[in-house]
mmCIF file of C-alpha atoms and ligand atoms in Angstrom:
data_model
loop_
_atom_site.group_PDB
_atom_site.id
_atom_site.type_symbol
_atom_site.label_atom_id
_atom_site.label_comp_id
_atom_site.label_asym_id
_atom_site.label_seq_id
_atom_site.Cartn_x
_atom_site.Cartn_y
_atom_site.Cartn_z
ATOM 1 C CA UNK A 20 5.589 -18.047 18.900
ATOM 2 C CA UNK A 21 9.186 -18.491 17.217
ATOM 3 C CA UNK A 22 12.278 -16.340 18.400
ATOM 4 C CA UNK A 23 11.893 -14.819 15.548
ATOM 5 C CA UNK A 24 8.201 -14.169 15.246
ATOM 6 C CA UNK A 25 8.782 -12.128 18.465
ATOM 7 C CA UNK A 26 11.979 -10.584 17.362
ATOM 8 C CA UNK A 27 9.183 -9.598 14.299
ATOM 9 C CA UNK A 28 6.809 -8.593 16.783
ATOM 10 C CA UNK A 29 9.225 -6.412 18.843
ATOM 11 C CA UNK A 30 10.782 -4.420 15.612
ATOM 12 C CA UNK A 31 8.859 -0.856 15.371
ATOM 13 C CA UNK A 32 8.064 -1.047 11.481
ATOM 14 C CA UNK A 33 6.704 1.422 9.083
ATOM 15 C CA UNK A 34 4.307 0.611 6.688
ATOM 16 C CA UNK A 35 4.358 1.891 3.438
ATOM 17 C CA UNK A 36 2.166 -0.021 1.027
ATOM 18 C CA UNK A 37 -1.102 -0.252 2.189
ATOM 19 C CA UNK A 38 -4.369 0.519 0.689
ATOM 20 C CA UNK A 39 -6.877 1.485 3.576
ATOM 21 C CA UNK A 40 -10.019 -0.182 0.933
ATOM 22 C CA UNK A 41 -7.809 -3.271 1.166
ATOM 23 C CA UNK A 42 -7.860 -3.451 4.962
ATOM 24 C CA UNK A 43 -12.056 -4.178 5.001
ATOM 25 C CA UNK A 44 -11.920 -7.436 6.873
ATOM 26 C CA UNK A 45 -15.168 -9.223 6.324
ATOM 27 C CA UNK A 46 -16.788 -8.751 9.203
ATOM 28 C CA UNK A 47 -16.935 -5.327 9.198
ATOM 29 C CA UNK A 48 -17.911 -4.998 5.180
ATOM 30 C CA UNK A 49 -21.103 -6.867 7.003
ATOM 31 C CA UNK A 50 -21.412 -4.568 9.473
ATOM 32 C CA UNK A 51 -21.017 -1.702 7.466
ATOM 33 C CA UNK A 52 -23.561 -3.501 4.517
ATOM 34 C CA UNK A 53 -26.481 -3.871 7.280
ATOM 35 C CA UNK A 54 -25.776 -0.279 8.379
ATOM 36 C CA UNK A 55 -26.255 0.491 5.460
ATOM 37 C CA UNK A 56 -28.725 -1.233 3.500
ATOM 38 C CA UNK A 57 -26.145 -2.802 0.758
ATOM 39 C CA UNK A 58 -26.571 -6.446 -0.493
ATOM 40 C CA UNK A 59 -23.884 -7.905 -1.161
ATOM 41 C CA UNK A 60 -22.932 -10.725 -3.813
ATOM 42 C CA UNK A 61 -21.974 -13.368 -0.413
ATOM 43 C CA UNK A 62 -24.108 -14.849 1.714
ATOM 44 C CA UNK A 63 -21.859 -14.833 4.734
ATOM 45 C CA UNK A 64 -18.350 -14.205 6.158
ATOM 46 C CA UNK A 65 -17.199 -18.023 5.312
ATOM 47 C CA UNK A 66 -19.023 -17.870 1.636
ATOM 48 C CA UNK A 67 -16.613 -14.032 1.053
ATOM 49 C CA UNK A 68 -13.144 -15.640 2.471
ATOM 50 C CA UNK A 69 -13.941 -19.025 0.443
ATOM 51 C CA UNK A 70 -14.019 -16.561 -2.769
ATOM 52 C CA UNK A 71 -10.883 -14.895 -1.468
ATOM 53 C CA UNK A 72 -9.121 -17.735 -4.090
ATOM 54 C CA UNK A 73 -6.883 -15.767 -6.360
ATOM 55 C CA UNK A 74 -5.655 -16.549 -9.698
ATOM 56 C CA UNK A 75 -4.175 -12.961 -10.431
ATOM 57 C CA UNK A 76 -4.649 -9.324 -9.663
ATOM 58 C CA UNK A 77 -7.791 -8.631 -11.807
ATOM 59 C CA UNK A 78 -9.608 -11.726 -9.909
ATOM 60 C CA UNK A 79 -8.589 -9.633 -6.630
ATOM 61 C CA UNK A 80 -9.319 -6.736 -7.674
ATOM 62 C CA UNK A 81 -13.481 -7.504 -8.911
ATOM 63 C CA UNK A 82 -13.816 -8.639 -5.575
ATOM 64 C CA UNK A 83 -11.664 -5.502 -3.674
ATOM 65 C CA UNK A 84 -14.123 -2.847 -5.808
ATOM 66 C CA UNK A 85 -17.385 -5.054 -4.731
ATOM 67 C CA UNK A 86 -16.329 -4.703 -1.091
ATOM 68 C CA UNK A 87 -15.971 -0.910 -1.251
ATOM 69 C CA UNK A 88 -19.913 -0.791 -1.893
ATOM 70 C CA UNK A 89 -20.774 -0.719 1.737
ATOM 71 C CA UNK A 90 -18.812 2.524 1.846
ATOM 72 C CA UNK A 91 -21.227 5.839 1.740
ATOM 73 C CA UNK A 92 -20.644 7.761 5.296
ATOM 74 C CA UNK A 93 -18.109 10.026 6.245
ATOM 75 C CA UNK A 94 -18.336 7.369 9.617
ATOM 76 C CA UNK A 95 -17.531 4.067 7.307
ATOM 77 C CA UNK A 96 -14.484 5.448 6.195
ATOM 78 C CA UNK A 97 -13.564 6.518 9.724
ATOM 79 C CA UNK A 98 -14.227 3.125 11.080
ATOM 80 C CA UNK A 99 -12.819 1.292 8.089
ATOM 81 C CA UNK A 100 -9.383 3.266 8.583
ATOM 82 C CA UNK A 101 -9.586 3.304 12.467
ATOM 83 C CA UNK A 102 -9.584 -0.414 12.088
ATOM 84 C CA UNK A 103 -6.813 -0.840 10.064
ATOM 85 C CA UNK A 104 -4.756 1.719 12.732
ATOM 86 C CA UNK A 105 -5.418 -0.557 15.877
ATOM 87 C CA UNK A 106 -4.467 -3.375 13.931
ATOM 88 C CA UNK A 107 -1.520 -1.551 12.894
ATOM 89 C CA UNK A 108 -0.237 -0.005 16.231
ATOM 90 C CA UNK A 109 -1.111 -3.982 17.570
ATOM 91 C CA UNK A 110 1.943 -5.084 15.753
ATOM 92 C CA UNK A 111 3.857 -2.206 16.309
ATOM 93 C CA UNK A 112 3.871 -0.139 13.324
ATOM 94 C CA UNK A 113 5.037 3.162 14.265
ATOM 95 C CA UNK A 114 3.711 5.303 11.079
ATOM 96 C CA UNK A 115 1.956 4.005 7.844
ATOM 97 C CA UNK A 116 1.681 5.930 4.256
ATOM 98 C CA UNK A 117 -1.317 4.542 3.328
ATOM 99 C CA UNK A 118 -3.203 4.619 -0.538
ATOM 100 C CA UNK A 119 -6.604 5.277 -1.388
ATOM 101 C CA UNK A 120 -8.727 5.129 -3.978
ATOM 102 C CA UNK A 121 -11.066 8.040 -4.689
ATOM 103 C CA UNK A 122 -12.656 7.022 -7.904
ATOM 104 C CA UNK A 123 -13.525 4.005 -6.265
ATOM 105 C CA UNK A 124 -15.918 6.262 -4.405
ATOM 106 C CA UNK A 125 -16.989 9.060 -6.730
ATOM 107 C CA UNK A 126 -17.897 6.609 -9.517
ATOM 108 C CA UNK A 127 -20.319 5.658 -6.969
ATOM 109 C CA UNK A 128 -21.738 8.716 -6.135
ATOM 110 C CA UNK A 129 -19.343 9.398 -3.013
ATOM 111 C CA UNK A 130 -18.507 12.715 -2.634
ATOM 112 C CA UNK A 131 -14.566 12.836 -2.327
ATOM 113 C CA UNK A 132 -14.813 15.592 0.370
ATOM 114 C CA UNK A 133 -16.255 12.393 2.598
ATOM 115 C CA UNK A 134 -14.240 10.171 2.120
ATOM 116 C CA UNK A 135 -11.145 12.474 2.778
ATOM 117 C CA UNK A 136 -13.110 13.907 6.209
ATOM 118 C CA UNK A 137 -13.697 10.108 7.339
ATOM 119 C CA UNK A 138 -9.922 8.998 6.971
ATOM 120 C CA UNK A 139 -8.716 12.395 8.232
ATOM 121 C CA UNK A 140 -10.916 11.897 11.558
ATOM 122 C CA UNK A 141 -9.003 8.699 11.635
ATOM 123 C CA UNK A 142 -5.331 9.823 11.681
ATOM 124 C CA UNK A 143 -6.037 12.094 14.231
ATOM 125 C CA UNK A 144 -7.143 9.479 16.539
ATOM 126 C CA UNK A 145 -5.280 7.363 15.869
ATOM 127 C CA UNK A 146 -2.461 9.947 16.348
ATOM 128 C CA UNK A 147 -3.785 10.930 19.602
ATOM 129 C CA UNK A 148 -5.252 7.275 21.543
ATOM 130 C CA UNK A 149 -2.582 4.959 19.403
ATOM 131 C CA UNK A 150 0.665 7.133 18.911
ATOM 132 C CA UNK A 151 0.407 6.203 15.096
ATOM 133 C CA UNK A 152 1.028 8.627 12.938
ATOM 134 C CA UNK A 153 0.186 8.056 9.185
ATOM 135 C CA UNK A 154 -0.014 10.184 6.062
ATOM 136 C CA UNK A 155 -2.263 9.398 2.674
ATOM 137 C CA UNK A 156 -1.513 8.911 -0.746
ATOM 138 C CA UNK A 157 -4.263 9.355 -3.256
ATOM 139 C CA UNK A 158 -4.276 6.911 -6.292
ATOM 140 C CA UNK A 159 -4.965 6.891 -9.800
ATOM 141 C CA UNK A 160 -6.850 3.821 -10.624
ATOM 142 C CA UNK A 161 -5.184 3.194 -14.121
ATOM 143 C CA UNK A 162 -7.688 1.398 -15.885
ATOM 144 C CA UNK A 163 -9.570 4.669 -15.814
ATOM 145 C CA UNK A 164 -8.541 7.483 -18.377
ATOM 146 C CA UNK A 165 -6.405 10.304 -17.739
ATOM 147 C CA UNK A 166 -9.687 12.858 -18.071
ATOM 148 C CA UNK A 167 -10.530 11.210 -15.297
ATOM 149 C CA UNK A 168 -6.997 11.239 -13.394
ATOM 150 C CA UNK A 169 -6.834 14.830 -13.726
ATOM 151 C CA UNK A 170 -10.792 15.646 -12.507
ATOM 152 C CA UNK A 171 -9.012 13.924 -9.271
ATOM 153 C CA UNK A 172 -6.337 15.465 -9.414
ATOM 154 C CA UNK A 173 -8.057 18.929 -9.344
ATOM 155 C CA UNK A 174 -10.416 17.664 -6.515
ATOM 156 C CA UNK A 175 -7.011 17.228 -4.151
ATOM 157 C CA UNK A 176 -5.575 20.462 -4.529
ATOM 158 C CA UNK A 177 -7.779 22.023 -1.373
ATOM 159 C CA UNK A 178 -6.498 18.913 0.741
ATOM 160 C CA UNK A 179 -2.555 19.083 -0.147
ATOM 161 C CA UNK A 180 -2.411 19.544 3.701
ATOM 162 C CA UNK A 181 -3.072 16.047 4.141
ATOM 163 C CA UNK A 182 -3.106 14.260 0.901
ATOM 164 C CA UNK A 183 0.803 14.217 0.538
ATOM 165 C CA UNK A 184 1.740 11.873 -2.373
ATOM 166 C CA UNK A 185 -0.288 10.864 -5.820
ATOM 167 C CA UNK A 186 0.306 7.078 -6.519
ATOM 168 C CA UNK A 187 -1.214 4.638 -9.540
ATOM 169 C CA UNK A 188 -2.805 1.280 -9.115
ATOM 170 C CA UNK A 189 -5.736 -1.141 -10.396
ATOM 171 C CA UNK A 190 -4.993 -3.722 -13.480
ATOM 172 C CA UNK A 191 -1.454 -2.779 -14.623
ATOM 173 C CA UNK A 192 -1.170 -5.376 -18.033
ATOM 174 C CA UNK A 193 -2.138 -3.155 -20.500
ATOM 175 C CA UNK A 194 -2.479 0.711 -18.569
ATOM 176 C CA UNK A 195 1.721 1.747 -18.590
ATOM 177 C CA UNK A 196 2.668 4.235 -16.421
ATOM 178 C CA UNK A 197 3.376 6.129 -19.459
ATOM 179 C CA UNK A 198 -0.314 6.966 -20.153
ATOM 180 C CA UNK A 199 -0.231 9.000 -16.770
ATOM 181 C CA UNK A 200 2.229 11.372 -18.150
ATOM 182 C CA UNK A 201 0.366 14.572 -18.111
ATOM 183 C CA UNK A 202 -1.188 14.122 -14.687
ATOM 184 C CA UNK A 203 1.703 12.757 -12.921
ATOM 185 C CA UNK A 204 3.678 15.896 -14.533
ATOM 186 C CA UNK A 205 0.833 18.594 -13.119
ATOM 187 C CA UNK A 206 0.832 16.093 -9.861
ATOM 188 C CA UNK A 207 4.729 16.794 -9.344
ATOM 189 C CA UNK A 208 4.301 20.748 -9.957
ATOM 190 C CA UNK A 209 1.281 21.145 -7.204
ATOM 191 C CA UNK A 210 4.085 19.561 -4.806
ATOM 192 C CA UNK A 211 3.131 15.827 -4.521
ATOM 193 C CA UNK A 212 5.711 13.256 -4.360
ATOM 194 C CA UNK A 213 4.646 10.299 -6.516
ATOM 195 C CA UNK A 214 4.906 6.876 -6.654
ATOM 196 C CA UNK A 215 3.460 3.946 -9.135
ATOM 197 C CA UNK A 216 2.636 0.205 -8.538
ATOM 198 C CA UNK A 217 5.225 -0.721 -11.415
ATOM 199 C CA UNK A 218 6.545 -4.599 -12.327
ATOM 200 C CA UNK A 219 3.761 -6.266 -10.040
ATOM 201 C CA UNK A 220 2.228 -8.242 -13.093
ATOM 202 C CA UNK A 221 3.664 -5.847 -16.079
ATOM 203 C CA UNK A 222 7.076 -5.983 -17.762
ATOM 204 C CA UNK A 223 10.321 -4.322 -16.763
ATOM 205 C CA UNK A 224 9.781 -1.688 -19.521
ATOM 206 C CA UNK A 225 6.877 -0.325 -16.890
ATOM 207 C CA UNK A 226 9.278 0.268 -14.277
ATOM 208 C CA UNK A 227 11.696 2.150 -16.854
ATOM 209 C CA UNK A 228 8.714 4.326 -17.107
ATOM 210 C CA UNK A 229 7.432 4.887 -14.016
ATOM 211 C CA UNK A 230 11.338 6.127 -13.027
ATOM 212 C CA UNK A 231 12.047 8.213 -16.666
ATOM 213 C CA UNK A 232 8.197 9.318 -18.026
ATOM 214 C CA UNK A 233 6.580 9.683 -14.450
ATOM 215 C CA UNK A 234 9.515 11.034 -12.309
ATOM 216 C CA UNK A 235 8.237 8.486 -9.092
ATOM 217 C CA UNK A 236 9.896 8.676 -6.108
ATOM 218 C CA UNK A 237 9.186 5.253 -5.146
ATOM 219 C CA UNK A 238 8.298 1.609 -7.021
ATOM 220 C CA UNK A 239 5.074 -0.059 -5.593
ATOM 221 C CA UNK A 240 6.247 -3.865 -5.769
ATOM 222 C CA UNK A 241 8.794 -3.771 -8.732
ATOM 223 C CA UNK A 242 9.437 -7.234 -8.434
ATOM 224 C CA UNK A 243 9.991 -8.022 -12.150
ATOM 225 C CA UNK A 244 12.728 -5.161 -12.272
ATOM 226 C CA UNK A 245 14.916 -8.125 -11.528
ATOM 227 C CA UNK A 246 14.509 -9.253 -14.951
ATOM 228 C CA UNK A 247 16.402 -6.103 -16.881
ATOM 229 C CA UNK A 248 20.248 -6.054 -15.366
ATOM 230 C CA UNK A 249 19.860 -2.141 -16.706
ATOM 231 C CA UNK A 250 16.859 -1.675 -14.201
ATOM 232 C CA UNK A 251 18.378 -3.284 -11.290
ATOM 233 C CA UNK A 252 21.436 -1.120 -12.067
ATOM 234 C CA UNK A 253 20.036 1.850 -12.121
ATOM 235 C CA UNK A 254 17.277 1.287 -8.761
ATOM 236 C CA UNK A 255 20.485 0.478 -7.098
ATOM 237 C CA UNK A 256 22.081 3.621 -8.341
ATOM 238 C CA UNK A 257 18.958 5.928 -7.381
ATOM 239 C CA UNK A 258 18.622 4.310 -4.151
ATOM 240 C CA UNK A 259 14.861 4.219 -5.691
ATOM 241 C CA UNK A 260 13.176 1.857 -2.716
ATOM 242 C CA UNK A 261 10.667 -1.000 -3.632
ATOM 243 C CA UNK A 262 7.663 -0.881 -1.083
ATOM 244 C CA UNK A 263 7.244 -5.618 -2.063
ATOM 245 C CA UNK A 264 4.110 -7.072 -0.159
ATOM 246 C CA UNK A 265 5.528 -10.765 0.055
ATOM 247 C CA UNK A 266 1.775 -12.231 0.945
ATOM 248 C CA UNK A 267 0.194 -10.284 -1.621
ATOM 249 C CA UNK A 268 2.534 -11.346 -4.421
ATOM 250 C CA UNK A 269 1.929 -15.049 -3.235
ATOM 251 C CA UNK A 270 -2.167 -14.955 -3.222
ATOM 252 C CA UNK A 271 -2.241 -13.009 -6.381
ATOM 253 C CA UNK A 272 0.372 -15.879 -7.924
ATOM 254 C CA UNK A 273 2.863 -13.057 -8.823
ATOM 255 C CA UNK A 274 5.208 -16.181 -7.129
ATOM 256 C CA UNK A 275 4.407 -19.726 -6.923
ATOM 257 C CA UNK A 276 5.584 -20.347 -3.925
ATOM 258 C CA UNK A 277 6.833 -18.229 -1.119
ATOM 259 C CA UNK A 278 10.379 -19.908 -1.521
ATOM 260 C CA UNK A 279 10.501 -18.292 -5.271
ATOM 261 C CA UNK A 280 9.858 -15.049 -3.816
ATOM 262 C CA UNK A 281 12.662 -11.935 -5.321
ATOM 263 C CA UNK A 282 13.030 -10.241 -2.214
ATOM 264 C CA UNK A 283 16.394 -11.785 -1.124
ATOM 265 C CA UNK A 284 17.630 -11.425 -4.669
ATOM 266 C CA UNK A 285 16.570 -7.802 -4.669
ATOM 267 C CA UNK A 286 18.715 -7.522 -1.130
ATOM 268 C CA UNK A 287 21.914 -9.142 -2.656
ATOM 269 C CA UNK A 288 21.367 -7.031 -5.749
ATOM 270 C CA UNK A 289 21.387 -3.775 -3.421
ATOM 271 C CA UNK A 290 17.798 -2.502 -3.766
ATOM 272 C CA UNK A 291 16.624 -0.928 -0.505
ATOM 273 C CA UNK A 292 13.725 -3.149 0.072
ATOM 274 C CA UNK A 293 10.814 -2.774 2.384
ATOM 275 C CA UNK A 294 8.199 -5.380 3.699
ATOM 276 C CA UNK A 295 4.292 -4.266 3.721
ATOM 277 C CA UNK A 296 0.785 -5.911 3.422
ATOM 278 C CA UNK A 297 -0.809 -4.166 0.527
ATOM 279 C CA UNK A 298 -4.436 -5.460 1.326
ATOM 280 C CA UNK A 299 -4.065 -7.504 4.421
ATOM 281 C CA UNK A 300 -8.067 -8.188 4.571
ATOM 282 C CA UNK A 301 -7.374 -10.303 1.367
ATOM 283 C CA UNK A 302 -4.454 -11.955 1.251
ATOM 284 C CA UNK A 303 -4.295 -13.333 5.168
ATOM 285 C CA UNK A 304 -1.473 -11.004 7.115
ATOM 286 C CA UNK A 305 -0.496 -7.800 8.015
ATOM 287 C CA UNK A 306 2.807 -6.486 8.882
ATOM 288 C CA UNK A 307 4.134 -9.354 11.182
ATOM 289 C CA UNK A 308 2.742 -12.036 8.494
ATOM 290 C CA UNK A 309 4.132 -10.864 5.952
ATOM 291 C CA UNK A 310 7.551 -10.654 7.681
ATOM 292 C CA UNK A 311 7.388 -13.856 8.904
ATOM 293 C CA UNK A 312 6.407 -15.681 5.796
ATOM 294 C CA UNK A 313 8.685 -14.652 3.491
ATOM 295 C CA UNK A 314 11.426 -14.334 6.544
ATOM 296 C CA UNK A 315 11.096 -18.383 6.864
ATOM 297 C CA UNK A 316 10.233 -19.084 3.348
ATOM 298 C CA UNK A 317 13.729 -17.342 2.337
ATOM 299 C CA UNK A 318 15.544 -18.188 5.750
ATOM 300 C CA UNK A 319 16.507 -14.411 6.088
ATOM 301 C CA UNK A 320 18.957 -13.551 9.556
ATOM 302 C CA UNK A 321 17.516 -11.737 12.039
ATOM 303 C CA UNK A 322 19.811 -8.780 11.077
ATOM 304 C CA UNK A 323 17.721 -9.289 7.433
ATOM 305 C CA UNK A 324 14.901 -8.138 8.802
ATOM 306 C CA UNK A 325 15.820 -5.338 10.852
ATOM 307 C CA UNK A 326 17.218 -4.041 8.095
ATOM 308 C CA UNK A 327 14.344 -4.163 5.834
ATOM 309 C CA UNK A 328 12.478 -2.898 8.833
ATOM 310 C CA UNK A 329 14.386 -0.029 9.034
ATOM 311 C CA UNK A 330 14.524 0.696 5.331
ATOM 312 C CA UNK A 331 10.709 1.516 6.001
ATOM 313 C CA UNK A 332 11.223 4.418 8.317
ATOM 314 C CA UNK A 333 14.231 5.439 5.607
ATOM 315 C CA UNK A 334 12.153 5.010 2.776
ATOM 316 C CA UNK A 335 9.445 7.211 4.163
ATOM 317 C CA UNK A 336 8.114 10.417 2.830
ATOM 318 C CA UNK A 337 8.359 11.458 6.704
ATOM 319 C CA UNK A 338 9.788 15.632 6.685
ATOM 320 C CA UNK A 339 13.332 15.162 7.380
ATOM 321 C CA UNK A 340 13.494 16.238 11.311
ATOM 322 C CA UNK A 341 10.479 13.357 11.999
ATOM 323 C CA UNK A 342 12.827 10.653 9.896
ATOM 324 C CA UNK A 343 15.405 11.321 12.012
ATOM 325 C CA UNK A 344 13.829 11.173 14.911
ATOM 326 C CA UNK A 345 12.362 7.883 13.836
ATOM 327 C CA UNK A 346 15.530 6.220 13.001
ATOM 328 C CA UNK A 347 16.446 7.560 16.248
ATOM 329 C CA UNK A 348 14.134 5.715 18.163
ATOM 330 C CA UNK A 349 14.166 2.416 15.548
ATOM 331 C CA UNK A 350 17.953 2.025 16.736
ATOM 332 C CA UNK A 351 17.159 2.395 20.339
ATOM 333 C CA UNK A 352 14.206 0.065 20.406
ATOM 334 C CA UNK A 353 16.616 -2.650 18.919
ATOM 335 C CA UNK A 354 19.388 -1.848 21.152
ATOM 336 C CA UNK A 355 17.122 -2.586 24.199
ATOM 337 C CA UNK A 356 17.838 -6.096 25.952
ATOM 338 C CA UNK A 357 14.085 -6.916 25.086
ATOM 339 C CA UNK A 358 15.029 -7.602 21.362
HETATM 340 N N1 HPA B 22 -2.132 -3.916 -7.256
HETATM 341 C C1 HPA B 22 -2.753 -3.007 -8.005
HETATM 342 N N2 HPA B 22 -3.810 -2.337 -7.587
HETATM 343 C C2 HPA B 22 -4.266 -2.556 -6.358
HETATM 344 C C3 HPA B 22 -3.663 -3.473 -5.535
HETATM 345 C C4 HPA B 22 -2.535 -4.189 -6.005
HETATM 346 O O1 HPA B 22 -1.925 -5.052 -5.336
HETATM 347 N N3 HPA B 22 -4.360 -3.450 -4.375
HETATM 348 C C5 HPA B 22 -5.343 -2.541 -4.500
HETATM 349 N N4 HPA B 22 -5.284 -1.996 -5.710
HETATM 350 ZN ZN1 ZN B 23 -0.811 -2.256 -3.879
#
């Protein structure tokens, strides 16, 4: 291990761009598929991960809704998400906001009242054994219509006690925010903050209206915001923070190489940038990968990535008495000899 993969390892992070579907490592989607009686398309773990070859997000994403198949039981989601926590708390994330996708489930026949009990069993223990607290944000997917947004929509409003934001994701060429406008308006009056995956594969003119047509809070990648001076100007201006996932963008050939990646452009351009794994079963790192590949890919200082490390906990949706207390404890843990 580097100095700086354990000054990596050491930095309490907070992930905010992760969707809990996207955390099904392989093994367990076999697990889960002879529990419960699913084929799948693979023969084995090594035949899946050889097909985990990208050439864009659609190719990712045929594969991502395949996986969810072995998902029926209240218990899959628990142990899918309780999982994803150990891993988490492993590298010392301190709180995650983490996406899912509910018509991924329903269109199957899932009721959404399961999946929500499964993930909520989750977060409690993993609140109570692993000291990590995390809070869910329900997706749109946006290649679906928005008939089928707002049924969804209508299905959260029991659970606002733990569903806290409404986000949009799935193939963006082709869906813009814009056609979200209705839902994401009723979304925003029920209480939910809101966020949109926005400039991962689509134009700069998405991000302009995920900010002025959807009212987000938050930009889900926004990594080609850096081609519209306007945009940049006015993210900077907002303080509107980009939740990039470095690995993702590399295995889904949103950058050619890690050394092309826009995150230390987006730094000296002032956007308040955070680092998260976005579907670490796929794309081969969670939280301390993904900091430490695009850390040595774009030779970032060690005071880089505290930074961005802290502009997790600041970016948060935390209530305001827990972010303090958070940033609290971030600037004591990297005040401590150890790091
Ligand atoms: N982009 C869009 N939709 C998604 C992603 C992503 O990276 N991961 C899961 N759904
Ligand atoms: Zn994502």
């Amino acid at each position: 291990m580097t100095d700086t993969d354990a000054t990596i390892a050491r930095l309490p992070k907070a992930e905010l761009h992760v969707h809990i579907e996207g955390t099904l490592e392989p093994e367990l989607m076999f697990a889960l598929a002879r529990r419960n009686n699913v084929r799948l398309a693979h023969s084995d773990v090594a035949a899946l991960r050889r097909a985990y070859a990208f050439t864009n997000l659609q190719d990712f994403l045929d594969l991502y809704y395949q996986g969810m198949s072995v998902l029926l039981h209240e218990a899959d989601f628990y142990d899918l998400a309780m999982a994803y926590f150990r891993k988490a708390a492993s590298q010392n994330v301190r709180y995650v906001e983490f996406f899912f996708d509910p018509q991924g489930h329903t269109s199957r026949g899932i009721a959404f009242e399961t999946v929500i009990a499964g993930l909520a069993r989750a977060q409690a223990d993993a609140e109570a054994q692993l000291g990590l607290a995390s809070r869910m944000i329900m997706c749109f997917l946006r290649h679906l219509d928005e008939a089928d947004a707002e049924r969804t929509l209508d299905q959260a409003l029991k659970h606002k006690d733990k569903i806290i934001g409404i986000g949009l994701d799935s193939s963006e060429v082709g869906y813009p925010p814009s056609r979200f406008k209705n839902v994401f308006r009723r979304a925003r009056e029920e209480g939910f903050l809101l966020v949109a995956h926005a400039g991962e594969e689509g134009p700069p003119n998405y991000v302009w209206e995920a900010i002025d047509v959807l009212g987000i809070d938050r930009i889900d990648h926004g990594n080609r915001a850096l081609e519209d001076a306007a945009l940049v100007k006015r993210l900077a201006k907002d303080g509107l923070a980009l939740t990039v996932c470095p690995l993702s963008n590399l295995r889904l050939c949103v950058v050619k190489d890690m050394k092309d990646h826009p995150l230390r452009r987006m730094i000296d351009a002032g956007l308040k940038v955070t680092i998260n794994s976005d579907d670490p079963a796929y794309f081969g790192g969670y939280m301390n990968e993904n900091f430490a590949s695009v850390g040595s890919a774009l030779g970032l200082s060690a005071d880089h990535l505290m930074q961005i490390a802290r502009n997790g906990f600041e970016a948060s949706f935390m209530p305001a008495h827990m972010k303090e207390a958070a940033l609290d404890a971030f600037d004591q843990a990297i005040r401590s000899p150890a790091v």
